[in-house]
Short mmCIF file of N, CA and C in Angstrom, two decimals:
data_model
loop_
_atom_site.label_atom_id
_atom_site.label_comp_id
_atom_site.label_asym_id
_atom_site.label_seq_id
_atom_site.Cartn_x
_atom_site.Cartn_y
_atom_site.Cartn_z
N MET A 1 40.06 -71.00 27.30
CA MET A 1 39.84 -69.84 28.15
C MET A 1 41.01 -68.89 27.98
N ASN A 2 40.76 -67.63 27.87
CA ASN A 2 41.78 -66.62 27.63
C ASN A 2 42.13 -65.89 28.91
N SER A 3 42.64 -66.58 29.89
CA SER A 3 42.98 -65.96 31.16
C SER A 3 44.43 -65.51 31.15
N ARG A 4 44.67 -64.25 31.48
CA ARG A 4 46.03 -63.72 31.52
C ARG A 4 46.42 -63.42 32.96
N PRO A 5 47.68 -63.63 33.32
CA PRO A 5 48.10 -63.28 34.69
C PRO A 5 48.18 -61.77 34.84
N PRO A 6 48.03 -61.25 36.07
CA PRO A 6 48.15 -59.81 36.27
C PRO A 6 49.51 -59.30 35.85
N LEU A 7 49.54 -58.07 35.31
CA LEU A 7 50.78 -57.50 34.82
C LEU A 7 51.75 -57.16 35.94
N SER A 8 51.27 -56.80 37.11
CA SER A 8 52.16 -56.38 38.18
C SER A 8 52.68 -57.55 39.00
N GLY A 9 52.35 -58.71 38.63
CA GLY A 9 52.87 -59.89 39.31
C GLY A 9 51.93 -60.42 40.36
N GLY A 10 51.64 -59.73 41.42
CA GLY A 10 50.83 -60.24 42.51
C GLY A 10 49.37 -59.93 42.32
N ASN A 11 48.71 -59.63 43.41
CA ASN A 11 47.30 -59.28 43.37
C ASN A 11 47.16 -57.81 43.01
N ALA A 12 46.93 -57.54 41.76
CA ALA A 12 46.78 -56.15 41.30
C ALA A 12 45.44 -55.61 41.76
N ALA A 13 45.47 -54.39 42.21
CA ALA A 13 44.23 -53.74 42.64
C ALA A 13 43.35 -53.47 41.43
N ALA A 14 42.07 -53.71 41.60
CA ALA A 14 41.12 -53.47 40.51
C ALA A 14 40.94 -51.97 40.34
N PRO A 15 40.72 -51.51 39.11
CA PRO A 15 40.49 -50.08 38.92
C PRO A 15 39.23 -49.64 39.63
N ALA A 16 39.22 -48.40 40.07
CA ALA A 16 38.06 -47.85 40.78
C ALA A 16 36.88 -47.76 39.81
N PRO A 17 35.67 -47.94 40.33
CA PRO A 17 34.49 -47.80 39.46
C PRO A 17 34.44 -46.40 38.85
N ALA A 18 33.79 -46.30 37.71
CA ALA A 18 33.74 -45.04 36.97
C ALA A 18 33.08 -43.93 37.78
N SER A 19 32.13 -44.25 38.65
CA SER A 19 31.41 -43.21 39.37
C SER A 19 32.27 -42.51 40.42
N THR A 20 33.36 -43.14 40.89
CA THR A 20 34.20 -42.51 41.90
C THR A 20 35.36 -41.74 41.28
N GLN A 21 35.58 -41.89 39.99
CA GLN A 21 36.65 -41.16 39.33
C GLN A 21 36.17 -39.75 38.99
N ASP A 22 37.14 -38.86 38.78
CA ASP A 22 36.78 -37.51 38.34
C ASP A 22 36.10 -37.60 36.99
N PRO A 23 34.91 -37.03 36.86
CA PRO A 23 34.21 -37.12 35.57
C PRO A 23 34.85 -36.20 34.53
N VAL A 24 34.82 -36.64 33.30
CA VAL A 24 35.26 -35.79 32.21
C VAL A 24 34.27 -34.65 32.03
N ASN A 25 33.00 -34.97 32.18
CA ASN A 25 31.93 -33.98 32.05
C ASN A 25 31.20 -33.89 33.40
N PRO A 26 31.39 -32.81 34.15
CA PRO A 26 30.74 -32.70 35.46
C PRO A 26 29.22 -32.70 35.38
N GLN A 27 28.65 -32.40 34.22
CA GLN A 27 27.20 -32.40 34.05
C GLN A 27 26.62 -33.79 34.34
N LYS A 28 27.40 -34.84 34.07
CA LYS A 28 26.90 -36.19 34.25
C LYS A 28 26.65 -36.54 35.71
N ASP A 29 27.36 -35.90 36.64
CA ASP A 29 27.18 -36.18 38.06
C ASP A 29 26.16 -35.28 38.73
N ARG A 30 25.67 -34.26 38.04
CA ARG A 30 24.69 -33.36 38.63
C ARG A 30 23.31 -34.00 38.62
N THR A 31 22.52 -33.65 39.61
CA THR A 31 21.15 -34.16 39.68
C THR A 31 20.22 -33.02 40.07
N GLY A 32 18.95 -33.25 39.91
CA GLY A 32 17.93 -32.31 40.35
C GLY A 32 18.01 -30.94 39.71
N MET A 33 17.81 -29.93 40.53
CA MET A 33 17.77 -28.55 40.02
C MET A 33 19.13 -28.08 39.51
N ALA A 34 20.22 -28.58 40.09
CA ALA A 34 21.55 -28.18 39.61
C ALA A 34 21.73 -28.63 38.17
N ARG A 35 21.28 -29.83 37.86
CA ARG A 35 21.39 -30.33 36.48
C ARG A 35 20.53 -29.49 35.53
N ILE A 36 19.31 -29.18 35.95
CA ILE A 36 18.41 -28.38 35.12
C ILE A 36 18.99 -26.98 34.92
N TRP A 37 19.52 -26.38 35.99
CA TRP A 37 20.10 -25.04 35.90
C TRP A 37 21.26 -25.02 34.91
N HIS A 38 22.18 -25.98 35.02
CA HIS A 38 23.33 -26.01 34.13
C HIS A 38 22.91 -26.36 32.70
N ALA A 39 21.96 -27.27 32.54
CA ALA A 39 21.49 -27.62 31.20
C ALA A 39 20.85 -26.41 30.52
N THR A 40 20.13 -25.61 31.29
CA THR A 40 19.54 -24.39 30.74
C THR A 40 20.62 -23.42 30.29
N GLY A 41 21.68 -23.31 31.07
CA GLY A 41 22.81 -22.46 30.67
C GLY A 41 23.44 -22.93 29.38
N TYR A 42 23.61 -24.26 29.25
CA TYR A 42 24.19 -24.80 28.01
C TYR A 42 23.26 -24.54 26.82
N SER A 43 21.97 -24.62 27.06
CA SER A 43 21.00 -24.34 25.99
C SER A 43 21.07 -22.89 25.55
N MET A 44 21.21 -21.98 26.52
CA MET A 44 21.34 -20.56 26.17
C MET A 44 22.63 -20.31 25.38
N GLU A 45 23.70 -21.00 25.75
CA GLU A 45 24.96 -20.89 25.00
C GLU A 45 24.76 -21.39 23.57
N GLY A 46 23.98 -22.45 23.41
CA GLY A 46 23.69 -22.97 22.08
C GLY A 46 22.90 -21.98 21.25
N LEU A 47 21.93 -21.31 21.87
CA LEU A 47 21.16 -20.29 21.15
C LEU A 47 22.04 -19.11 20.76
N LYS A 48 22.96 -18.72 21.66
CA LYS A 48 23.90 -17.65 21.33
C LYS A 48 24.79 -18.05 20.16
N ALA A 49 25.25 -19.29 20.18
CA ALA A 49 26.08 -19.78 19.07
C ALA A 49 25.28 -19.82 17.78
N GLY A 50 24.01 -20.23 17.87
CA GLY A 50 23.15 -20.24 16.69
C GLY A 50 22.93 -18.84 16.15
N TRP A 51 22.84 -17.86 17.04
CA TRP A 51 22.63 -16.47 16.61
C TRP A 51 23.80 -15.99 15.77
N GLY A 52 24.96 -16.60 15.92
CA GLY A 52 26.11 -16.25 15.11
C GLY A 52 26.01 -16.72 13.67
N GLU A 53 25.01 -17.52 13.37
CA GLU A 53 24.79 -18.01 12.01
C GLU A 53 23.73 -17.15 11.32
N THR A 54 24.04 -16.71 10.11
CA THR A 54 23.13 -15.84 9.37
C THR A 54 21.77 -16.48 9.15
N ALA A 55 21.75 -17.75 8.75
CA ALA A 55 20.48 -18.43 8.46
C ALA A 55 19.60 -18.48 9.71
N PHE A 56 20.20 -18.77 10.86
CA PHE A 56 19.42 -18.84 12.09
C PHE A 56 18.86 -17.46 12.45
N ARG A 57 19.67 -16.41 12.28
CA ARG A 57 19.18 -15.06 12.56
C ARG A 57 18.01 -14.71 11.64
N GLN A 58 18.09 -15.07 10.36
CA GLN A 58 16.99 -14.79 9.44
C GLN A 58 15.73 -15.53 9.86
N GLU A 59 15.89 -16.79 10.25
CA GLU A 59 14.72 -17.57 10.68
C GLU A 59 14.16 -17.03 12.00
N ALA A 60 15.02 -16.56 12.89
CA ALA A 60 14.55 -15.98 14.14
C ALA A 60 13.76 -14.70 13.89
N MET A 61 14.23 -13.88 12.94
CA MET A 61 13.51 -12.65 12.60
C MET A 61 12.14 -12.98 12.00
N MET A 62 12.09 -14.01 11.18
CA MET A 62 10.79 -14.44 10.63
C MET A 62 9.89 -14.95 11.75
N ALA A 63 10.48 -15.64 12.72
CA ALA A 63 9.70 -16.17 13.84
C ALA A 63 9.08 -15.04 14.66
N ILE A 64 9.80 -13.93 14.79
CA ILE A 64 9.27 -12.78 15.53
C ILE A 64 7.98 -12.28 14.89
N VAL A 65 7.88 -12.41 13.58
CA VAL A 65 6.67 -11.99 12.86
C VAL A 65 5.64 -13.13 12.84
N LEU A 66 6.10 -14.33 12.53
CA LEU A 66 5.17 -15.44 12.28
C LEU A 66 4.56 -16.04 13.55
N LEU A 67 5.28 -16.05 14.65
CA LEU A 67 4.70 -16.63 15.87
C LEU A 67 3.48 -15.85 16.34
N PRO A 68 3.54 -14.52 16.46
CA PRO A 68 2.30 -13.80 16.81
C PRO A 68 1.21 -13.95 15.73
N ALA A 69 1.63 -13.99 14.46
CA ALA A 69 0.65 -14.15 13.37
C ALA A 69 -0.07 -15.49 13.46
N SER A 70 0.61 -16.50 13.99
CA SER A 70 -0.03 -17.81 14.09
C SER A 70 -1.26 -17.77 15.01
N PHE A 71 -1.23 -16.89 16.01
CA PHE A 71 -2.38 -16.76 16.91
C PHE A 71 -3.53 -16.01 16.24
N TRP A 72 -3.22 -15.18 15.29
CA TRP A 72 -4.25 -14.44 14.56
C TRP A 72 -4.84 -15.29 13.45
N ILE A 73 -3.99 -16.04 12.73
CA ILE A 73 -4.44 -16.81 11.58
C ILE A 73 -5.10 -18.12 11.99
N GLY A 74 -4.58 -18.75 13.03
CA GLY A 74 -5.13 -20.04 13.45
C GLY A 74 -6.57 -19.92 13.92
N ARG A 75 -7.43 -20.78 13.40
CA ARG A 75 -8.85 -20.73 13.76
C ARG A 75 -9.14 -21.42 15.09
N ASP A 76 -8.30 -22.36 15.46
CA ASP A 76 -8.43 -23.05 16.75
C ASP A 76 -7.03 -23.38 17.25
N TRP A 77 -6.96 -24.04 18.40
CA TRP A 77 -5.64 -24.28 19.00
C TRP A 77 -4.80 -25.23 18.15
N THR A 78 -5.41 -26.14 17.41
CA THR A 78 -4.61 -27.07 16.60
C THR A 78 -3.95 -26.34 15.42
N GLU A 79 -4.70 -25.46 14.76
CA GLU A 79 -4.11 -24.68 13.67
C GLU A 79 -3.01 -23.77 14.19
N THR A 80 -3.28 -23.12 15.32
CA THR A 80 -2.28 -22.24 15.91
C THR A 80 -1.02 -23.03 16.27
N ALA A 81 -1.19 -24.20 16.85
CA ALA A 81 -0.05 -25.04 17.23
C ALA A 81 0.73 -25.50 16.00
N LEU A 82 0.02 -25.86 14.93
CA LEU A 82 0.71 -26.25 13.69
C LEU A 82 1.49 -25.10 13.08
N LEU A 83 0.89 -23.94 13.05
CA LEU A 83 1.58 -22.78 12.48
C LEU A 83 2.81 -22.40 13.32
N ALA A 84 2.64 -22.26 14.61
CA ALA A 84 3.75 -21.89 15.48
C ALA A 84 4.80 -23.02 15.54
N GLY A 85 4.32 -24.25 15.62
CA GLY A 85 5.23 -25.39 15.69
C GLY A 85 6.09 -25.53 14.44
N SER A 86 5.51 -25.24 13.28
CA SER A 86 6.28 -25.36 12.05
C SER A 86 7.41 -24.33 12.00
N VAL A 87 7.17 -23.15 12.55
CA VAL A 87 8.20 -22.11 12.60
C VAL A 87 9.32 -22.54 13.55
N LEU A 88 8.93 -23.02 14.73
CA LEU A 88 9.94 -23.48 15.70
C LEU A 88 10.69 -24.69 15.17
N PHE A 89 10.01 -25.56 14.43
CA PHE A 89 10.66 -26.74 13.86
C PHE A 89 11.78 -26.35 12.91
N VAL A 90 11.55 -25.33 12.09
CA VAL A 90 12.59 -24.85 11.18
C VAL A 90 13.81 -24.39 11.98
N MET A 91 13.58 -23.67 13.06
CA MET A 91 14.69 -23.18 13.87
C MET A 91 15.44 -24.32 14.55
N ILE A 92 14.72 -25.33 15.01
CA ILE A 92 15.33 -26.50 15.63
C ILE A 92 16.22 -27.22 14.62
N VAL A 93 15.69 -27.46 13.43
CA VAL A 93 16.46 -28.17 12.41
C VAL A 93 17.68 -27.34 12.00
N GLU A 94 17.55 -26.03 11.95
CA GLU A 94 18.69 -25.17 11.62
C GLU A 94 19.78 -25.29 12.67
N LEU A 95 19.39 -25.32 13.94
CA LEU A 95 20.39 -25.50 15.00
C LEU A 95 21.08 -26.85 14.90
N LEU A 96 20.33 -27.90 14.61
CA LEU A 96 20.94 -29.23 14.44
C LEU A 96 21.89 -29.25 13.25
N ASN A 97 21.49 -28.62 12.16
CA ASN A 97 22.35 -28.53 10.98
C ASN A 97 23.64 -27.78 11.30
N THR A 98 23.53 -26.69 12.04
CA THR A 98 24.71 -25.93 12.44
C THR A 98 25.61 -26.77 13.33
N GLY A 99 25.01 -27.56 14.21
CA GLY A 99 25.80 -28.46 15.06
C GLY A 99 26.57 -29.49 14.24
N ILE A 100 25.91 -30.05 13.23
CA ILE A 100 26.58 -31.01 12.35
C ILE A 100 27.74 -30.34 11.62
N GLU A 101 27.47 -29.17 11.05
CA GLU A 101 28.52 -28.47 10.31
C GLU A 101 29.69 -28.09 11.22
N THR A 102 29.40 -27.67 12.45
CA THR A 102 30.46 -27.30 13.38
C THR A 102 31.31 -28.50 13.75
N ALA A 103 30.66 -29.64 14.00
CA ALA A 103 31.41 -30.85 14.34
C ALA A 103 32.29 -31.30 13.18
N ILE A 104 31.76 -31.23 11.97
CA ILE A 104 32.54 -31.61 10.79
C ILE A 104 33.72 -30.65 10.62
N ASP A 105 33.49 -29.36 10.80
CA ASP A 105 34.57 -28.39 10.65
C ASP A 105 35.64 -28.57 11.72
N ARG A 106 35.27 -29.05 12.90
CA ARG A 106 36.25 -29.29 13.95
C ARG A 106 37.20 -30.42 13.57
N ILE A 107 36.68 -31.40 12.85
CA ILE A 107 37.51 -32.54 12.44
C ILE A 107 38.65 -32.07 11.55
N GLY A 108 38.37 -31.15 10.66
CA GLY A 108 39.42 -30.64 9.80
C GLY A 108 38.86 -29.92 8.59
N PRO A 109 39.65 -29.01 8.03
CA PRO A 109 39.16 -28.21 6.90
C PRO A 109 39.26 -28.93 5.55
N GLU A 110 39.98 -30.04 5.50
CA GLU A 110 40.16 -30.71 4.21
C GLU A 110 38.84 -31.32 3.73
N TRP A 111 38.72 -31.42 2.43
CA TRP A 111 37.51 -31.96 1.82
C TRP A 111 37.49 -33.47 1.98
N HIS A 112 36.34 -34.01 2.36
CA HIS A 112 36.16 -35.45 2.44
C HIS A 112 34.73 -35.76 2.04
N ASP A 113 34.54 -36.86 1.32
CA ASP A 113 33.22 -37.22 0.80
C ASP A 113 32.20 -37.40 1.93
N LEU A 114 32.59 -38.04 3.03
CA LEU A 114 31.65 -38.25 4.13
C LEU A 114 31.29 -36.93 4.82
N SER A 115 32.24 -36.03 4.94
CA SER A 115 31.95 -34.71 5.51
C SER A 115 30.96 -33.96 4.62
N LYS A 116 31.17 -34.03 3.32
CA LYS A 116 30.25 -33.39 2.37
C LYS A 116 28.85 -33.99 2.48
N ARG A 117 28.78 -35.30 2.57
CA ARG A 117 27.48 -35.96 2.68
C ARG A 117 26.75 -35.53 3.95
N ALA A 118 27.47 -35.47 5.07
CA ALA A 118 26.84 -35.07 6.33
C ALA A 118 26.31 -33.64 6.24
N LYS A 119 27.12 -32.74 5.69
CA LYS A 119 26.68 -31.35 5.55
C LYS A 119 25.52 -31.22 4.57
N ASP A 120 25.56 -31.97 3.48
CA ASP A 120 24.48 -31.93 2.50
C ASP A 120 23.18 -32.46 3.09
N MET A 121 23.26 -33.52 3.89
CA MET A 121 22.05 -34.06 4.51
C MET A 121 21.47 -33.09 5.53
N GLY A 122 22.33 -32.41 6.28
CA GLY A 122 21.85 -31.39 7.21
C GLY A 122 21.15 -30.27 6.47
N SER A 123 21.73 -29.85 5.35
CA SER A 123 21.12 -28.80 4.52
C SER A 123 19.79 -29.27 3.95
N ALA A 124 19.72 -30.52 3.53
CA ALA A 124 18.47 -31.07 3.00
C ALA A 124 17.39 -31.10 4.09
N ALA A 125 17.79 -31.40 5.32
CA ALA A 125 16.82 -31.41 6.42
C ALA A 125 16.25 -30.01 6.63
N VAL A 126 17.10 -28.99 6.56
CA VAL A 126 16.62 -27.61 6.70
C VAL A 126 15.66 -27.29 5.55
N PHE A 127 16.04 -27.67 4.34
CA PHE A 127 15.18 -27.41 3.17
C PHE A 127 13.81 -28.07 3.35
N LEU A 128 13.79 -29.33 3.77
CA LEU A 128 12.51 -30.02 3.96
C LEU A 128 11.68 -29.38 5.07
N SER A 129 12.33 -28.90 6.13
CA SER A 129 11.58 -28.23 7.19
C SER A 129 10.98 -26.92 6.69
N LEU A 130 11.71 -26.23 5.82
CA LEU A 130 11.17 -25.01 5.22
C LEU A 130 10.00 -25.31 4.29
N VAL A 131 10.09 -26.38 3.52
CA VAL A 131 8.99 -26.79 2.64
C VAL A 131 7.76 -27.12 3.48
N LEU A 132 7.96 -27.86 4.57
CA LEU A 132 6.85 -28.23 5.46
C LEU A 132 6.21 -26.97 6.05
N ALA A 133 7.03 -26.09 6.60
CA ALA A 133 6.49 -24.86 7.21
C ALA A 133 5.78 -24.01 6.16
N GLY A 134 6.38 -23.87 5.00
CA GLY A 134 5.74 -23.09 3.93
C GLY A 134 4.41 -23.68 3.52
N SER A 135 4.34 -25.00 3.41
CA SER A 135 3.08 -25.67 3.04
C SER A 135 2.00 -25.44 4.10
N ILE A 136 2.38 -25.56 5.35
CA ILE A 136 1.42 -25.35 6.43
C ILE A 136 0.90 -23.91 6.41
N TRP A 137 1.82 -22.96 6.27
CA TRP A 137 1.42 -21.55 6.27
C TRP A 137 0.59 -21.20 5.04
N LEU A 138 0.97 -21.68 3.86
CA LEU A 138 0.17 -21.40 2.66
C LEU A 138 -1.22 -21.99 2.77
N SER A 139 -1.32 -23.20 3.31
CA SER A 139 -2.62 -23.83 3.49
C SER A 139 -3.48 -23.03 4.46
N ALA A 140 -2.88 -22.60 5.56
CA ALA A 140 -3.64 -21.83 6.55
C ALA A 140 -4.07 -20.47 5.98
N LEU A 141 -3.16 -19.82 5.28
CA LEU A 141 -3.52 -18.52 4.67
C LEU A 141 -4.61 -18.68 3.63
N TYR A 142 -4.54 -19.74 2.84
CA TYR A 142 -5.56 -20.03 1.83
C TYR A 142 -6.92 -20.21 2.49
N THR A 143 -6.98 -21.05 3.52
CA THR A 143 -8.27 -21.31 4.15
C THR A 143 -8.75 -20.12 4.97
N HIS A 144 -7.86 -19.32 5.48
CA HIS A 144 -8.25 -18.17 6.30
C HIS A 144 -8.78 -17.02 5.46
N PHE A 145 -8.15 -16.76 4.31
CA PHE A 145 -8.51 -15.58 3.52
C PHE A 145 -9.35 -15.88 2.29
N LEU A 146 -9.21 -17.06 1.71
CA LEU A 146 -9.91 -17.34 0.46
C LEU A 146 -11.13 -18.23 0.62
N ILE A 147 -11.16 -19.05 1.64
CA ILE A 147 -12.31 -19.93 1.88
C ILE A 147 -12.94 -19.51 3.19
N ARG A 148 -14.13 -19.03 3.11
CA ARG A 148 -14.83 -18.60 4.34
C ARG A 148 -16.14 -19.27 4.47
#
């Protein structure tokens, strides 16, 4: 048995439970509407930070065109949802990629193989989301305009 005597000699007071200590992140102690309100604020900050990235701005500008077009091109709600969802999916993946790149850049500017791999995989995820969205849109355009 690995029992050690208390460091202070006598009956040392046990540390207070984590819930009564000051939280590092006050969001963790919020509940109900206060949590939702603050989480929404953090999400808006994330969108603002994403807007600072050229790729996200380009995808957002395309979304301004493609989201309304999805309602015109889609023949039923499933096609419309696929078209609109694929556009939003690209934007979601771009935000995640930007988050990965930002976290890696925070660690340090020096080159490291694992940092490169993480950034490359994030970039590959964006590429695959663009391929998926492009395939969905080309298929819908083909069936909408060429096959009647």
